[in-house]
Amino acid sequence: MELQLSVRFEVTPDGHQVRLVAMGELTETNQQVLYPLLHRAWALTSATEVVIDLTAVEHLDTAALDLLCWEVEHHQPDHLTQPVCFTLPQTPPANGPPPAPGNSA
C-alpha cells in the first residue's frame, strides 16, 4: 500500500510568506516531493518567509522529518533573510520521540 501525500502551496498576496501545507502521510519515500516546491518558494524573494506546515499530516515518519530538515539546512540559498519554519502536528512523529516544546523546529 502506497501512502499518499498532498501539498498545498499558499502564497500571501504581498509574497512575503509561502506556506507548504502537507496533508496525508509524510514518509521517508515521499517527503522528497516537497523539495521542488521548497526551491520554488525560495526563488520568490530573499525576504519571503517559508513555512512547512505539517499540522495536517496524519502519519509523520521521524526519518522523513530528518531528511526534510537536512534538505533545508544544506540547500537553503545564502541570500535569504528568513529561516524556514516548520509547524509540527500535536502528536509525535511515528517511530520517534515527541516534538520539542513550542511545536516548531
Tab-separated table of N, CA, C and O in Angstrom:
chain	number	residue	atom	x	y	z
A	1	MET	N	0.838	-1.182	0.000
A	1	MET	CA	0.000	0.000	0.000
A	1	MET	C	0.888	1.253	0.000
A	1	MET	O	1.742	1.423	0.857
A	2	GLU	N	0.694	2.123	-0.971
A	2	GLU	CA	1.460	3.365	-1.060
A	2	GLU	C	0.765	4.448	-0.245
A	2	GLU	O	-0.429	4.661	-0.353
A	3	LEU	N	1.538	5.130	0.595
A	3	LEU	CA	0.988	6.192	1.416
A	3	LEU	C	0.927	7.480	0.602
A	3	LEU	O	1.853	7.820	-0.120
A	4	GLN	N	-0.172	8.202	0.722
A	4	GLN	CA	-0.422	9.395	-0.079
A	4	GLN	C	-0.044	10.671	0.663
A	4	GLN	O	-0.222	10.785	1.863
A	5	LEU	N	0.454	11.635	-0.113
A	5	LEU	CA	0.798	12.948	0.411
A	5	LEU	C	0.268	13.992	-0.555
A	5	LEU	O	0.478	13.891	-1.756
A	6	SER	N	-0.436	14.977	-0.025
A	6	SER	CA	-0.893	16.128	-0.807
A	6	SER	C	-0.243	17.363	-0.223
A	6	SER	O	-0.065	17.470	0.992
A	7	VAL	N	0.099	18.318	-1.100
A	7	VAL	CA	0.726	19.543	-0.642
A	7	VAL	C	0.030	20.731	-1.303
A	7	VAL	O	-0.151	20.760	-2.511
A	8	ARG	N	-0.362	21.674	-0.471
A	8	ARG	CA	-0.967	22.922	-0.964
A	8	ARG	C	0.083	24.018	-0.840
A	8	ARG	O	0.707	24.190	0.196
A	9	PHE	N	0.279	24.777	-1.908
A	9	PHE	CA	1.275	25.850	-1.969
A	9	PHE	C	0.516	27.155	-1.821
A	9	PHE	O	-0.210	27.553	-2.720
A	10	GLU	N	0.647	27.815	-0.673
A	10	GLU	CA	-0.082	29.056	-0.401
A	10	GLU	C	0.894	30.226	-0.371
A	10	GLU	O	1.927	30.158	0.296
A	11	VAL	N	0.557	31.295	-1.094
A	11	VAL	CA	1.382	32.498	-1.118
A	11	VAL	C	0.509	33.676	-0.712
A	11	VAL	O	-0.594	33.849	-1.234
A	12	THR	N	0.985	34.485	0.227
A	12	THR	CA	0.231	35.682	0.610
A	12	THR	C	0.232	36.649	-0.577
A	12	THR	O	1.150	36.620	-1.406
A	13	PRO	N	-0.793	37.496	-0.678
A	13	PRO	CA	-0.869	38.434	-1.810
A	13	PRO	C	0.374	39.312	-1.975
A	13	PRO	O	0.762	39.633	-3.093
A	14	ASP	N	1.024	39.664	-0.871
A	14	ASP	CA	2.217	40.506	-0.973
A	14	ASP	C	3.490	39.690	-1.218
A	14	ASP	O	4.572	40.250	-1.397
A	15	GLY	N	3.369	38.360	-1.224
A	15	GLY	CA	4.515	37.498	-1.489
A	15	GLY	C	5.506	37.373	-0.359
A	15	GLY	O	6.579	36.808	-0.515
A	16	HIS	N	5.136	37.854	0.836
A	16	HIS	CA	6.074	37.823	1.957
A	16	HIS	C	6.067	36.496	2.711
A	16	HIS	O	6.951	36.259	3.535
A	17	GLN	N	5.061	35.651	2.456
A	17	GLN	CA	5.051	34.342	3.110
A	17	GLN	C	4.538	33.279	2.149
A	17	GLN	O	3.586	33.500	1.407
A	18	VAL	N	5.218	32.133	2.189
A	18	VAL	CA	4.790	30.946	1.454
A	18	VAL	C	4.604	29.845	2.477
A	18	VAL	O	5.471	29.626	3.327
A	19	ARG	N	3.453	29.175	2.401
A	19	ARG	CA	3.192	28.027	3.278
A	19	ARG	C	3.064	26.794	2.399
A	19	ARG	O	2.283	26.780	1.457
A	20	LEU	N	3.836	25.776	2.731
A	20	LEU	CA	3.688	24.470	2.108
A	20	LEU	C	2.908	23.633	3.111
A	20	LEU	O	3.450	23.237	4.141
A	21	VAL	N	1.633	23.416	2.830
A	21	VAL	CA	0.750	22.710	3.754
A	21	VAL	C	0.643	21.260	3.293
A	21	VAL	O	0.048	20.976	2.248
A	22	ALA	N	1.239	20.362	4.063
A	22	ALA	CA	1.234	18.938	3.725
A	22	ALA	C	0.076	18.252	4.431
A	22	ALA	O	-0.237	18.555	5.584
A	23	MET	N	-0.550	17.326	3.707
A	23	MET	CA	-1.677	16.566	4.257
A	23	MET	C	-1.516	15.103	3.866
A	23	MET	O	-1.042	14.805	2.771
A	24	GLY	N	-1.888	14.217	4.756
A	24	GLY	CA	-1.809	12.787	4.463
A	24	GLY	C	-0.684	12.130	5.230
A	24	GLY	O	-0.553	12.299	6.434
A	25	GLU	N	0.143	11.402	4.505
A	25	GLU	CA	1.202	10.601	5.102
A	25	GLU	C	2.560	11.110	4.622
A	25	GLU	O	2.833	11.109	3.424
A	26	LEU	N	3.415	11.547	5.525
A	26	LEU	CA	4.759	12.000	5.160
A	26	LEU	C	5.746	10.916	5.560
A	26	LEU	O	5.927	10.632	6.739
A	27	THR	N	6.350	10.295	4.544
A	27	THR	CA	7.252	9.172	4.778
A	27	THR	C	8.643	9.481	4.239
A	27	THR	O	8.843	10.459	3.514
A	28	GLU	N	9.568	8.603	4.568
A	28	GLU	CA	10.936	8.731	4.074
A	28	GLU	C	10.956	8.702	2.546
A	28	GLU	O	11.761	9.381	1.918
A	29	THR	N	10.048	7.964	1.946
A	29	THR	CA	9.996	7.831	0.489
A	29	THR	C	9.369	9.032	-0.195
A	29	THR	O	9.885	9.525	-1.187
A	30	ASN	N	8.256	9.564	0.332
A	30	ASN	CA	7.537	10.612	-0.397
A	30	ASN	C	7.870	12.035	0.037
A	30	ASN	O	7.434	12.992	-0.598
A	31	GLN	N	8.676	12.235	1.078
A	31	GLN	CA	8.981	13.591	1.550
A	31	GLN	C	9.707	14.416	0.496
A	31	GLN	O	9.637	15.633	0.479
A	32	GLN	N	10.362	13.754	-0.439
A	32	GLN	CA	11.121	14.468	-1.464
A	32	GLN	C	10.243	15.253	-2.432
A	32	GLN	O	10.743	16.132	-3.135
A	33	VAL	N	8.930	15.003	-2.442
A	33	VAL	CA	8.053	15.795	-3.321
A	33	VAL	C	7.990	17.252	-2.855
A	33	VAL	O	7.620	18.131	-3.636
A	34	LEU	N	8.371	17.510	-1.613
A	34	LEU	CA	8.383	18.883	-1.110
A	34	LEU	C	9.579	19.687	-1.628
A	34	LEU	O	9.534	20.918	-1.651
A	35	TYR	N	10.644	19.029	-2.057
A	35	TYR	CA	11.866	19.728	-2.466
A	35	TYR	C	11.648	20.745	-3.588
A	35	TYR	O	12.069	21.893	-3.456
A	36	PRO	N	11.018	20.363	-4.722
A	36	PRO	CA	10.852	21.365	-5.786
A	36	PRO	C	9.975	22.541	-5.353
A	36	PRO	O	10.205	23.684	-5.768
A	37	LEU	N	8.984	22.278	-4.512
A	37	LEU	CA	8.128	23.360	-4.011
A	37	LEU	C	8.910	24.275	-3.082
A	37	LEU	O	8.750	25.504	-3.119
A	38	LEU	N	9.763	23.699	-2.273
A	38	LEU	CA	10.604	24.474	-1.380
A	38	LEU	C	11.553	25.374	-2.180
A	38	LEU	O	11.687	26.567	-1.901
A	39	HIS	N	12.163	24.823	-3.210
A	39	HIS	CA	13.070	25.609	-4.052
A	39	HIS	C	12.323	26.713	-4.803
A	39	HIS	O	12.845	27.815	-4.981
A	40	ARG	N	11.108	26.437	-5.206
A	40	ARG	CA	10.288	27.461	-5.873
A	40	ARG	C	9.952	28.592	-4.904
A	40	ARG	O	9.972	29.764	-5.267
A	41	ALA	N	9.644	28.236	-3.656
A	41	ALA	CA	9.344	29.257	-2.644
A	41	ALA	C	10.566	30.132	-2.390
A	41	ALA	O	10.452	31.353	-2.263
A	42	TRP	N	11.753	29.532	-2.332
A	42	TRP	CA	12.979	30.286	-2.108
A	42	TRP	C	13.268	31.251	-3.247
A	42	TRP	O	13.929	32.264	-3.063
A	43	ALA	N	12.749	30.950	-4.430
A	43	ALA	CA	13.040	31.770	-5.605
A	43	ALA	C	12.219	33.066	-5.649
A	43	ALA	O	12.518	33.943	-6.453
A	44	LEU	N	11.198	33.212	-4.814
A	44	LEU	CA	10.337	34.396	-4.879
A	44	LEU	C	11.106	35.677	-4.561
A	44	LEU	O	11.285	36.523	-5.419
A	45	THR	N	11.511	35.855	-3.324
A	45	THR	CA	12.344	36.999	-2.925
A	45	THR	C	13.214	36.563	-1.760
A	45	THR	O	12.919	35.566	-1.098
A	46	SER	N	14.228	37.327	-1.476
A	46	SER	CA	15.113	36.973	-0.365
A	46	SER	C	14.435	37.174	0.990
A	46	SER	O	14.859	36.617	1.993
A	47	ALA	N	13.364	37.955	1.028
A	47	ALA	CA	12.673	38.241	2.288
A	47	ALA	C	11.436	37.367	2.505
A	47	ALA	O	10.728	37.539	3.491
A	48	THR	N	11.165	36.439	1.616
A	48	THR	CA	9.983	35.584	1.749
A	48	THR	C	10.167	34.606	2.905
A	48	THR	O	11.177	33.911	2.991
A	49	GLU	N	9.183	34.585	3.798
A	49	GLU	CA	9.189	33.615	4.892
A	49	GLU	C	8.570	32.325	4.365
A	49	GLU	O	7.477	32.341	3.802
A	50	VAL	N	9.274	31.215	4.539
A	50	VAL	CA	8.782	29.918	4.087
A	50	VAL	C	8.424	29.086	5.308
A	50	VAL	O	9.242	28.910	6.209
A	51	VAL	N	7.177	28.595	5.326
A	51	VAL	CA	6.693	27.763	6.425
A	51	VAL	C	6.312	26.406	5.846
A	51	VAL	O	5.530	26.331	4.895
A	52	ILE	N	6.872	25.351	6.413
A	52	ILE	CA	6.469	23.993	6.056
A	52	ILE	C	5.510	23.545	7.147
A	52	ILE	O	5.908	23.287	8.282
A	53	ASP	N	4.234	23.516	6.800
A	53	ASP	CA	3.168	23.237	7.760
A	53	ASP	C	2.810	21.757	7.697
A	53	ASP	O	2.239	21.279	6.715
A	54	LEU	N	3.144	21.036	8.749
A	54	LEU	CA	2.887	19.593	8.816
A	54	LEU	C	1.759	19.257	9.792
A	54	LEU	O	1.578	18.097	10.149
A	55	THR	N	0.999	20.265	10.223
A	55	THR	CA	-0.044	20.034	11.233
A	55	THR	C	-1.170	19.135	10.729
A	55	THR	O	-1.830	18.491	11.531
A	56	ALA	N	-1.394	19.074	9.421
A	56	ALA	CA	-2.467	18.245	8.879
A	56	ALA	C	-1.989	16.858	8.456
A	56	ALA	O	-2.765	16.056	7.943
A	57	VAL	N	-0.719	16.559	8.709
A	57	VAL	CA	-0.181	15.245	8.368
A	57	VAL	C	-0.715	14.222	9.366
A	57	VAL	O	-0.667	14.431	10.574
A	58	GLU	N	-1.237	13.126	8.840
A	58	GLU	CA	-1.818	12.083	9.696
A	58	GLU	C	-0.770	11.079	10.159
A	58	GLU	O	-0.933	10.427	11.180
A	59	HIS	N	0.286	10.923	9.371
A	59	HIS	CA	1.362	9.982	9.696
A	59	HIS	C	2.675	10.666	9.337
A	59	HIS	O	2.884	11.048	8.189
A	60	LEU	N	3.553	10.840	10.318
A	60	LEU	CA	4.817	11.529	10.100
A	60	LEU	C	5.965	10.651	10.585
A	60	LEU	O	6.114	10.414	11.783
A	61	ASP	N	6.761	10.156	9.638
A	61	ASP	CA	7.935	9.361	9.996
A	61	ASP	C	9.048	10.287	10.464
A	61	ASP	O	9.301	11.329	9.851
A	62	THR	N	9.727	9.888	11.513
A	62	THR	CA	10.863	10.666	12.013
A	62	THR	C	11.937	10.789	10.936
A	62	THR	O	12.520	11.853	10.754
A	63	ALA	N	12.183	9.707	10.197
A	63	ALA	CA	13.199	9.733	9.136
A	63	ALA	C	12.828	10.747	8.058
A	63	ALA	O	13.699	11.429	7.512
A	64	ALA	N	11.546	10.867	7.751
A	64	ALA	CA	11.096	11.839	6.751
A	64	ALA	C	11.381	13.257	7.219
A	64	ALA	O	11.852	14.098	6.446
A	65	LEU	N	11.116	13.533	8.473
A	65	LEU	CA	11.367	14.862	9.027
A	65	LEU	C	12.865	15.157	9.051
A	65	LEU	O	13.293	16.264	8.708
A	66	ASP	N	13.667	14.172	9.395
A	66	ASP	CA	15.127	14.341	9.385
A	66	ASP	C	15.635	14.678	7.983
A	66	ASP	O	16.455	15.580	7.815
A	67	LEU	N	15.148	13.959	6.983
A	67	LEU	CA	15.582	14.205	5.604
A	67	LEU	C	15.138	15.579	5.113
A	67	LEU	O	15.881	16.276	4.423
A	68	LEU	N	13.932	15.966	5.479
A	68	LEU	CA	13.421	17.281	5.084
A	68	LEU	C	14.237	18.396	5.742
A	68	LEU	O	14.592	19.380	5.092
A	69	CYS	N	14.563	18.233	7.000
A	69	CYS	CA	15.407	19.218	7.695
A	69	CYS	C	16.792	19.283	7.065
A	69	CYS	O	17.363	20.369	6.916
A	70	TRP	N	17.331	18.138	6.670
A	70	TRP	CA	18.638	18.108	6.023
A	70	TRP	C	18.592	18.880	4.703
A	70	TRP	O	19.508	19.653	4.396
A	71	GLU	N	17.542	18.676	3.922
A	71	GLU	CA	17.381	19.393	2.648
A	71	GLU	C	17.375	20.902	2.878
A	71	GLU	O	18.033	21.655	2.175
A	72	VAL	N	16.620	21.332	3.873
A	72	VAL	CA	16.553	22.765	4.185
A	72	VAL	C	17.928	23.281	4.603
A	72	VAL	O	18.408	24.299	4.106
A	73	GLU	N	18.571	22.567	5.506
A	73	GLU	CA	19.861	23.011	6.040
A	73	GLU	C	20.953	23.090	4.969
A	73	GLU	O	21.763	24.008	4.966
A	74	HIS	N	20.958	22.143	4.049
A	74	HIS	CA	22.041	22.062	3.073
A	74	HIS	C	21.765	22.743	1.739
A	74	HIS	O	22.694	22.923	0.952
A	75	HIS	N	20.526	23.110	1.467
A	75	HIS	CA	20.216	23.697	0.160
A	75	HIS	C	19.554	25.063	0.226
A	75	HIS	O	19.196	25.619	-0.799
A	76	GLN	N	19.371	25.607	1.422
A	76	GLN	CA	18.782	26.940	1.530
A	76	GLN	C	19.790	27.958	0.992
A	76	GLN	O	20.939	27.989	1.422
A	77	PRO	N	19.358	28.782	0.041
A	77	PRO	CA	20.273	29.782	-0.539
A	77	PRO	C	20.782	30.762	0.519
A	77	PRO	O	20.075	31.116	1.457
A	78	ASP	N	22.014	31.222	0.333
A	78	ASP	CA	22.649	32.136	1.282
A	78	ASP	C	21.994	33.509	1.318
A	78	ASP	O	22.075	34.201	2.325
A	79	HIS	N	21.352	33.920	0.223
A	79	HIS	CA	20.803	35.273	0.148
A	79	HIS	C	19.499	35.460	0.929
A	79	HIS	O	19.024	36.572	1.073
A	80	LEU	N	18.926	34.382	1.454
A	80	LEU	CA	17.647	34.502	2.160
A	80	LEU	C	17.831	35.164	3.519
A	80	LEU	O	18.808	34.913	4.220
A	81	THR	N	16.861	36.002	3.882
A	81	THR	CA	16.924	36.684	5.173
A	81	THR	C	16.024	36.022	6.216
A	81	THR	O	16.095	36.374	7.380
A	82	GLN	N	15.181	35.101	5.799
A	82	GLN	CA	14.248	34.422	6.705
A	82	GLN	C	14.577	32.930	6.751
A	82	GLN	O	14.705	32.293	5.713
A	83	PRO	N	14.691	32.337	7.937
A	83	PRO	CA	14.884	30.885	8.003
A	83	PRO	C	13.567	30.169	7.690
A	83	PRO	O	12.485	30.737	7.844
A	84	VAL	N	13.667	28.941	7.250
A	84	VAL	CA	12.475	28.122	7.032
A	84	VAL	C	11.929	27.721	8.397
A	84	VAL	O	12.681	27.339	9.294
A	85	CYS	N	10.618	27.813	8.557
A	85	CYS	CA	9.957	27.420	9.804
A	85	CYS	C	9.148	26.157	9.561
A	85	CYS	O	8.525	26.002	8.515
A	86	PHE	N	9.165	25.274	10.533
A	86	PHE	CA	8.344	24.065	10.491
A	86	PHE	C	7.238	24.206	11.525
A	86	PHE	O	7.487	24.655	12.642
A	87	THR	N	6.035	23.814	11.154
A	87	THR	CA	4.930	23.717	12.089
A	87	THR	C	4.567	22.237	12.159
A	87	THR	O	4.184	21.643	11.151
A	88	LEU	N	4.719	21.654	13.342
A	88	LEU	CA	4.547	20.218	13.510
A	88	LEU	C	3.188	19.869	14.105
A	88	LEU	O	2.597	20.683	14.817
A	89	PRO	N	2.720	18.651	13.860
A	89	PRO	CA	1.453	18.215	14.461
A	89	PRO	C	1.589	18.042	15.970
A	89	PRO	O	2.708	17.934	16.497
A	90	GLN	N	0.480	18.024	16.657
A	90	GLN	CA	0.481	17.856	18.112
A	90	GLN	C	0.960	16.469	18.525
A	90	GLN	O	1.589	16.320	19.552
A	91	THR	N	0.647	15.450	17.720
A	91	THR	CA	1.060	14.088	18.054
A	91	THR	C	2.491	13.874	17.592
A	91	THR	O	2.914	14.429	16.585
A	92	PRO	N	3.252	13.062	18.324
A	92	PRO	CA	4.648	12.843	17.949
A	92	PRO	C	4.757	12.091	16.621
A	92	PRO	O	3.848	11.344	16.254
A	93	PRO	N	5.877	12.259	15.903
A	93	PRO	CA	6.097	11.508	14.673
A	93	PRO	C	6.126	10.015	14.956
A	93	PRO	O	6.505	9.590	16.050
A	94	ALA	N	5.725	9.216	13.974
A	94	ALA	CA	5.783	7.768	14.108
A	94	ALA	C	7.240	7.347	14.238
A	94	ALA	O	8.121	7.927	13.619
A	95	ASN	N	7.504	6.362	15.065
A	95	ASN	CA	8.840	5.807	15.242
A	95	ASN	C	9.841	6.814	15.792
A	95	ASN	O	11.000	6.789	15.414
A	96	GLY	N	9.400	7.717	16.636
A	96	GLY	CA	10.357	8.689	17.159
A	96	GLY	C	9.863	9.366	18.414
A	96	GLY	O	8.736	9.163	18.839
A	97	PRO	N	10.699	10.212	18.988
A	97	PRO	CA	10.324	10.927	20.209
A	97	PRO	C	9.334	12.035	19.904
A	97	PRO	O	9.182	12.449	18.757
A	98	PRO	N	8.666	12.555	20.924
A	98	PRO	CA	7.727	13.654	20.714
A	98	PRO	C	8.455	14.908	20.267
A	98	PRO	O	9.649	15.072	20.543
A	99	PRO	N	7.755	15.813	19.547
A	99	PRO	CA	8.391	17.073	19.135
A	99	PRO	C	8.775	17.908	20.333
A	99	PRO	O	8.203	17.777	21.408
A	100	ALA	N	9.736	18.782	20.126
A	100	ALA	CA	10.200	19.671	21.192
A	100	ALA	C	9.100	20.641	21.598
A	100	ALA	O	8.220	20.929	20.815
A	101	PRO	N	9.136	21.135	22.830
A	101	PRO	CA	8.136	22.122	23.264
A	101	PRO	C	8.125	23.322	22.332
A	101	PRO	O	9.139	23.720	21.798
A	102	GLY	N	6.959	23.879	22.132
A	102	GLY	CA	6.809	25.017	21.226
A	102	GLY	C	6.284	24.557	19.880
A	102	GLY	O	5.841	25.350	19.081
A	103	ASN	N	6.340	23.257	19.587
A	103	ASN	CA	5.749	22.659	18.397
A	103	ASN	C	6.339	23.185	17.103
A	103	ASN	O	5.725	23.110	16.065
A	104	SER	N	7.534	23.777	17.114
A	104	SER	CA	8.181	24.247	15.896
A	104	SER	C	9.647	23.892	15.943
A	104	SER	O	10.240	23.796	16.993
A	105	ALA	N	10.210	23.729	14.731
A	105	ALA	CA	11.642	23.444	14.657
A	105	ALA	C	12.304	24.524	13.845
A	105	ALA	O	11.731	25.137	13.029
